[in-house]
PDB file of C-alpha atoms in Angstrom:
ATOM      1  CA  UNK A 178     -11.410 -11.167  -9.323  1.00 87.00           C
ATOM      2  CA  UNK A 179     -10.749  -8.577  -6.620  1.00 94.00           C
ATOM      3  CA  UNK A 180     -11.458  -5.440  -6.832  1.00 97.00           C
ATOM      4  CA  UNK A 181      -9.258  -2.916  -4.331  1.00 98.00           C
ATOM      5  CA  UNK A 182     -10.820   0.987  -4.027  1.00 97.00           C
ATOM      6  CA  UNK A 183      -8.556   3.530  -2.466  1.00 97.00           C
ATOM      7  CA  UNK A 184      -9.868   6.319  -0.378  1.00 96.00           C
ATOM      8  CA  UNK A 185      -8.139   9.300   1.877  1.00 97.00           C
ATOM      9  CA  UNK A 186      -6.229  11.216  -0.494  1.00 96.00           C
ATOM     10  CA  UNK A 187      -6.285  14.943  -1.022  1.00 97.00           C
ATOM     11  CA  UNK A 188      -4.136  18.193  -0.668  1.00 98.00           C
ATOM     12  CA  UNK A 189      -1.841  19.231   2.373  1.00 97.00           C
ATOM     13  CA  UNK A 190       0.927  20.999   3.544  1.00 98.00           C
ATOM     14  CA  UNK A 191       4.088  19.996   4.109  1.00 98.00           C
ATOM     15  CA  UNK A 192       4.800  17.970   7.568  1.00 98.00           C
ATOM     16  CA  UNK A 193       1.153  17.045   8.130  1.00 98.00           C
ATOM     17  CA  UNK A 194      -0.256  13.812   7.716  1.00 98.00           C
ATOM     18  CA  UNK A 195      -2.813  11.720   6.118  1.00 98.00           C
ATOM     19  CA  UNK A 196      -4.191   8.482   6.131  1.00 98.00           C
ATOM     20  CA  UNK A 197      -5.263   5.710   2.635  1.00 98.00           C
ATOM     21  CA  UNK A 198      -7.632   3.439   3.069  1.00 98.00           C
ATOM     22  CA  UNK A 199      -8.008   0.622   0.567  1.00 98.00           C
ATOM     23  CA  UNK A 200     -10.879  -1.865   0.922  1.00 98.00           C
ATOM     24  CA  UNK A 201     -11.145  -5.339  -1.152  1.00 97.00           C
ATOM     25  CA  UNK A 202     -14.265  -6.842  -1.955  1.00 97.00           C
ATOM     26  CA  UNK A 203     -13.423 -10.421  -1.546  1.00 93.00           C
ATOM     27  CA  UNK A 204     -13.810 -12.811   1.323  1.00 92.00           C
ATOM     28  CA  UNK A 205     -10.793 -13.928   1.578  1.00 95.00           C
ATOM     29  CA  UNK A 206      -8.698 -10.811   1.888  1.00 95.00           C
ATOM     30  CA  UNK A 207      -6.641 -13.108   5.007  1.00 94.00           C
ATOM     31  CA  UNK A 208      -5.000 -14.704   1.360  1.00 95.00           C
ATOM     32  CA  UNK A 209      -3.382 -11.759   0.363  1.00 97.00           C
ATOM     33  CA  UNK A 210      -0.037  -9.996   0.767  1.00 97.00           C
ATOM     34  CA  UNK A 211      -0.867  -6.346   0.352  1.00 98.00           C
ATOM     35  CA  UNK A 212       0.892  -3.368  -0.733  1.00 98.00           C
ATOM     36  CA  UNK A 213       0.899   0.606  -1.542  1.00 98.00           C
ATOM     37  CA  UNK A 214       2.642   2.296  -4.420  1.00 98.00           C
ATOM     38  CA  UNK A 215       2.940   4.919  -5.694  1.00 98.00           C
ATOM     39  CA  UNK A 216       3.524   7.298  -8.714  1.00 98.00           C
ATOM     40  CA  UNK A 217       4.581  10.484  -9.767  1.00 96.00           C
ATOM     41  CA  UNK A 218       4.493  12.196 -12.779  1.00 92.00           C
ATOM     42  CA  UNK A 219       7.203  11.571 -15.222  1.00 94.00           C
ATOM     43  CA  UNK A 220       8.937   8.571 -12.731  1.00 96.00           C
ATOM     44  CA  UNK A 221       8.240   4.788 -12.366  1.00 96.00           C
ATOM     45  CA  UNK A 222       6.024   3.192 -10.256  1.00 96.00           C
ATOM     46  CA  UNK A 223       7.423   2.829  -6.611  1.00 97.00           C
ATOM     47  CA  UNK A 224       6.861   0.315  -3.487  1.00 98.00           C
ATOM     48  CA  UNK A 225       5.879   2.119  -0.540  1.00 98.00           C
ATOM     49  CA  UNK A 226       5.128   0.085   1.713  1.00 98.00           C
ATOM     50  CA  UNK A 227       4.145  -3.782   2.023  1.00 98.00           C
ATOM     51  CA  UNK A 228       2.924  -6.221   4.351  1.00 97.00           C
ATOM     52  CA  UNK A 229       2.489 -10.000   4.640  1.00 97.00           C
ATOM     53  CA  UNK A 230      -0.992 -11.665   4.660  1.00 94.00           C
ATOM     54  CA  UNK A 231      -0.469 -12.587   8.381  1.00 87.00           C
ATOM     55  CA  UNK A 232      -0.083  -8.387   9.608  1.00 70.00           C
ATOM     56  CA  UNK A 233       3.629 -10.152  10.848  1.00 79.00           C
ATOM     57  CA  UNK A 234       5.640  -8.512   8.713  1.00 95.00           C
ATOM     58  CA  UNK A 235       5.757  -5.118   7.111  1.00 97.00           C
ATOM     59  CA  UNK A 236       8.579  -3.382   4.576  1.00 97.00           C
ATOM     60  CA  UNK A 237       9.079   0.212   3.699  1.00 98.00           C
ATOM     61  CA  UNK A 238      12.089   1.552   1.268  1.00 98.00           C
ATOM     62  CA  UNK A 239      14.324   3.722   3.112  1.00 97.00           C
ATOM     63  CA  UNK A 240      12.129   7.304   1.591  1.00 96.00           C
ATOM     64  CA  UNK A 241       9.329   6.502   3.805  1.00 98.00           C
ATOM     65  CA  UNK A 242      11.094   4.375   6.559  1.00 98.00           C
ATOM     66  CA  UNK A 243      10.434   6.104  10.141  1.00 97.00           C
ATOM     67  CA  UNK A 244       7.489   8.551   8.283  1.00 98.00           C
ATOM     68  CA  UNK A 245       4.581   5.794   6.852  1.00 98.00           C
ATOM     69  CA  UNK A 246       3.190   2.754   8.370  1.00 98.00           C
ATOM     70  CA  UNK A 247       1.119  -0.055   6.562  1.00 98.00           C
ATOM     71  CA  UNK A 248      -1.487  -1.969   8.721  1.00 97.00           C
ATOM     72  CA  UNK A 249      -4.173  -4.236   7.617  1.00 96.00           C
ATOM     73  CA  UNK A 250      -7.772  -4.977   9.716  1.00 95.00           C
ATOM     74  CA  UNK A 251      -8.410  -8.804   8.133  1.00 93.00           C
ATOM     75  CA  UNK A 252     -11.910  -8.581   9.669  1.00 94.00           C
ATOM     76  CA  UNK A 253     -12.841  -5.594   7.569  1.00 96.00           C
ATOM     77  CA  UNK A 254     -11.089  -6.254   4.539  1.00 97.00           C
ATOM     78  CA  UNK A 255      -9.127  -3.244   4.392  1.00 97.00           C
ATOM     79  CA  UNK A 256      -5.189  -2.052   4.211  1.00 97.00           C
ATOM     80  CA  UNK A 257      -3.881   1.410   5.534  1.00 98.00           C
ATOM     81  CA  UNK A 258      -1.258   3.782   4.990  1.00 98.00           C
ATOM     82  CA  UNK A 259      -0.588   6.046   7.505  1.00 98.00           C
ATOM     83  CA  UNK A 260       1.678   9.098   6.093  1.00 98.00           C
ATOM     84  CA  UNK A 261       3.083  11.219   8.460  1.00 98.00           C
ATOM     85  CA  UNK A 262       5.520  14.008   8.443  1.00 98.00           C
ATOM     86  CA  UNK A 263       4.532  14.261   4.495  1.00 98.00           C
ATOM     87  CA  UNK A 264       6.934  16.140   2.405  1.00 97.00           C
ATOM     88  CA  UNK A 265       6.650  17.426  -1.052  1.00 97.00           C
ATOM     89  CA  UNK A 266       8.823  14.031  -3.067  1.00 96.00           C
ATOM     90  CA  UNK A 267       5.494  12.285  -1.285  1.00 98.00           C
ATOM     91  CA  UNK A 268       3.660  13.874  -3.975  1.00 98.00           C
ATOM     92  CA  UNK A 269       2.347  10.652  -6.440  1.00 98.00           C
ATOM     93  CA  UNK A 270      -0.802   8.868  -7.363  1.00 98.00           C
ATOM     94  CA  UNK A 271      -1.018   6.105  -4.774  1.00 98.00           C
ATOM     95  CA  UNK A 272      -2.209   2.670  -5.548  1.00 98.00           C
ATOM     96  CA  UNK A 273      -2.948  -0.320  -3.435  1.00 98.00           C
ATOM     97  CA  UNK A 274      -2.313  -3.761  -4.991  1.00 98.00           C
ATOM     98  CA  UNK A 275      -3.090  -7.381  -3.195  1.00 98.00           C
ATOM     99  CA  UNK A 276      -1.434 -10.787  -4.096  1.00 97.00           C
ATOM    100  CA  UNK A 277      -2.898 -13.844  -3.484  1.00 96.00           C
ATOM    101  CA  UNK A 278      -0.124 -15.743  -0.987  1.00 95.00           C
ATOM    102  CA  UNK A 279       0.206 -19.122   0.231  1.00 94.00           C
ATOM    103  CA  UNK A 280       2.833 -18.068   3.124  1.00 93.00           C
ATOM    104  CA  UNK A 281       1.716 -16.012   6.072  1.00 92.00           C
ATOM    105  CA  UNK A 282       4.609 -14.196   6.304  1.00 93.00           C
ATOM    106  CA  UNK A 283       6.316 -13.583   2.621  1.00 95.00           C
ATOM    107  CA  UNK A 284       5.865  -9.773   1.722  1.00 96.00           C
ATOM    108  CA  UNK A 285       6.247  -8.887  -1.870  1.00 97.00           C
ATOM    109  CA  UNK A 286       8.145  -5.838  -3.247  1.00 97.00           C
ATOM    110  CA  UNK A 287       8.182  -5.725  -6.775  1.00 97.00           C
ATOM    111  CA  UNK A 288       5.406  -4.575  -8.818  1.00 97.00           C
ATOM    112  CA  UNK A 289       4.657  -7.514 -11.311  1.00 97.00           C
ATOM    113  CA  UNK A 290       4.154  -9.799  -8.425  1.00 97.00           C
ATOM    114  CA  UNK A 291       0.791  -8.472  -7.632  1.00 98.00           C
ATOM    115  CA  UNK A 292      -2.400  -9.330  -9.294  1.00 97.00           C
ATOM    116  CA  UNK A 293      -4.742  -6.458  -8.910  1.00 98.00           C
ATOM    117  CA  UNK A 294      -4.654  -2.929  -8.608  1.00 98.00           C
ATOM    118  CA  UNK A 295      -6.590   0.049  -7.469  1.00 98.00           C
ATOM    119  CA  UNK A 296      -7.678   3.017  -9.635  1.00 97.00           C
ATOM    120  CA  UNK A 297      -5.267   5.174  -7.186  1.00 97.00           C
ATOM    121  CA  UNK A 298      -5.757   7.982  -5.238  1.00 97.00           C
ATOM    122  CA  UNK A 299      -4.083  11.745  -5.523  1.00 98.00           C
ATOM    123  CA  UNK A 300      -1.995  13.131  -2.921  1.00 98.00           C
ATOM    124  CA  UNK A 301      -0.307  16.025  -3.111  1.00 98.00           C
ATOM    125  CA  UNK A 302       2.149  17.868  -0.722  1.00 98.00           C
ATOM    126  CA  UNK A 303       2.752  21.567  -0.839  1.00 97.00           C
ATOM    127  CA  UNK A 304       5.826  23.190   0.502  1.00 93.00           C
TER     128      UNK A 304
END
């Protein structure tokens, strides 16, 4: 069992930027392909970024292409999202999720492929 806590959310304005933080208690977090959704109220859950268990390869839909950037530090066990140039749409609870992989360079992009999930944190964007 893993257990994935999100941290760095919170209110801002409109073209400023913030950083999530998700740490996973397990020693082994080299295994896992990791990646942030997200969701807003009334929508489906969304990818927003993903990147392979190696830090080789990273994906991001076209909404956040250019604005986020997912990077992982192996050695502390921990996945970031850097947001920048936030707009109001980037409004959404934001989860991280990990999947245990046996390629070092396979990224994942659907939802039910991962195993665990975070509790989420809030960010919100005002105009």
């Amino acid at each position: 069992q893993v257990q994935l806590v999100e941290s760095g959310g919170g209110l801002v304005q409109a073209g400023d930027s913030l950083r999530l933080s998700c740490a996973a208690s397990t020693r082994t977090f080299n295994t896992y392909a990791m990646g942030w959704f997200r969701q807003a109220p009334g929508k489906e859950r969304e990818l927003t970024a993903a990147i392979s268990r190696s830090d080789s390869r990273t994906y991001y839909p076209d909404s956040v292409k250019g604005r986020f950037t997912i990077s992982r530090d192996n050695a502390k066990n921990t996945v970031y999202l850097q947001m920048n140039s936030l707009k109001p749409g980037d409004t959404a609870v934001y989860y991280c999720a990990a999947k245990p992989s046996q390629y070092a360079w396979t990224i994942y992009r659907r939802a039910e492929e991962y195993y665990y999930w975070g509790q989420g944190t809030q960010v919100t964007v005002s105009s």
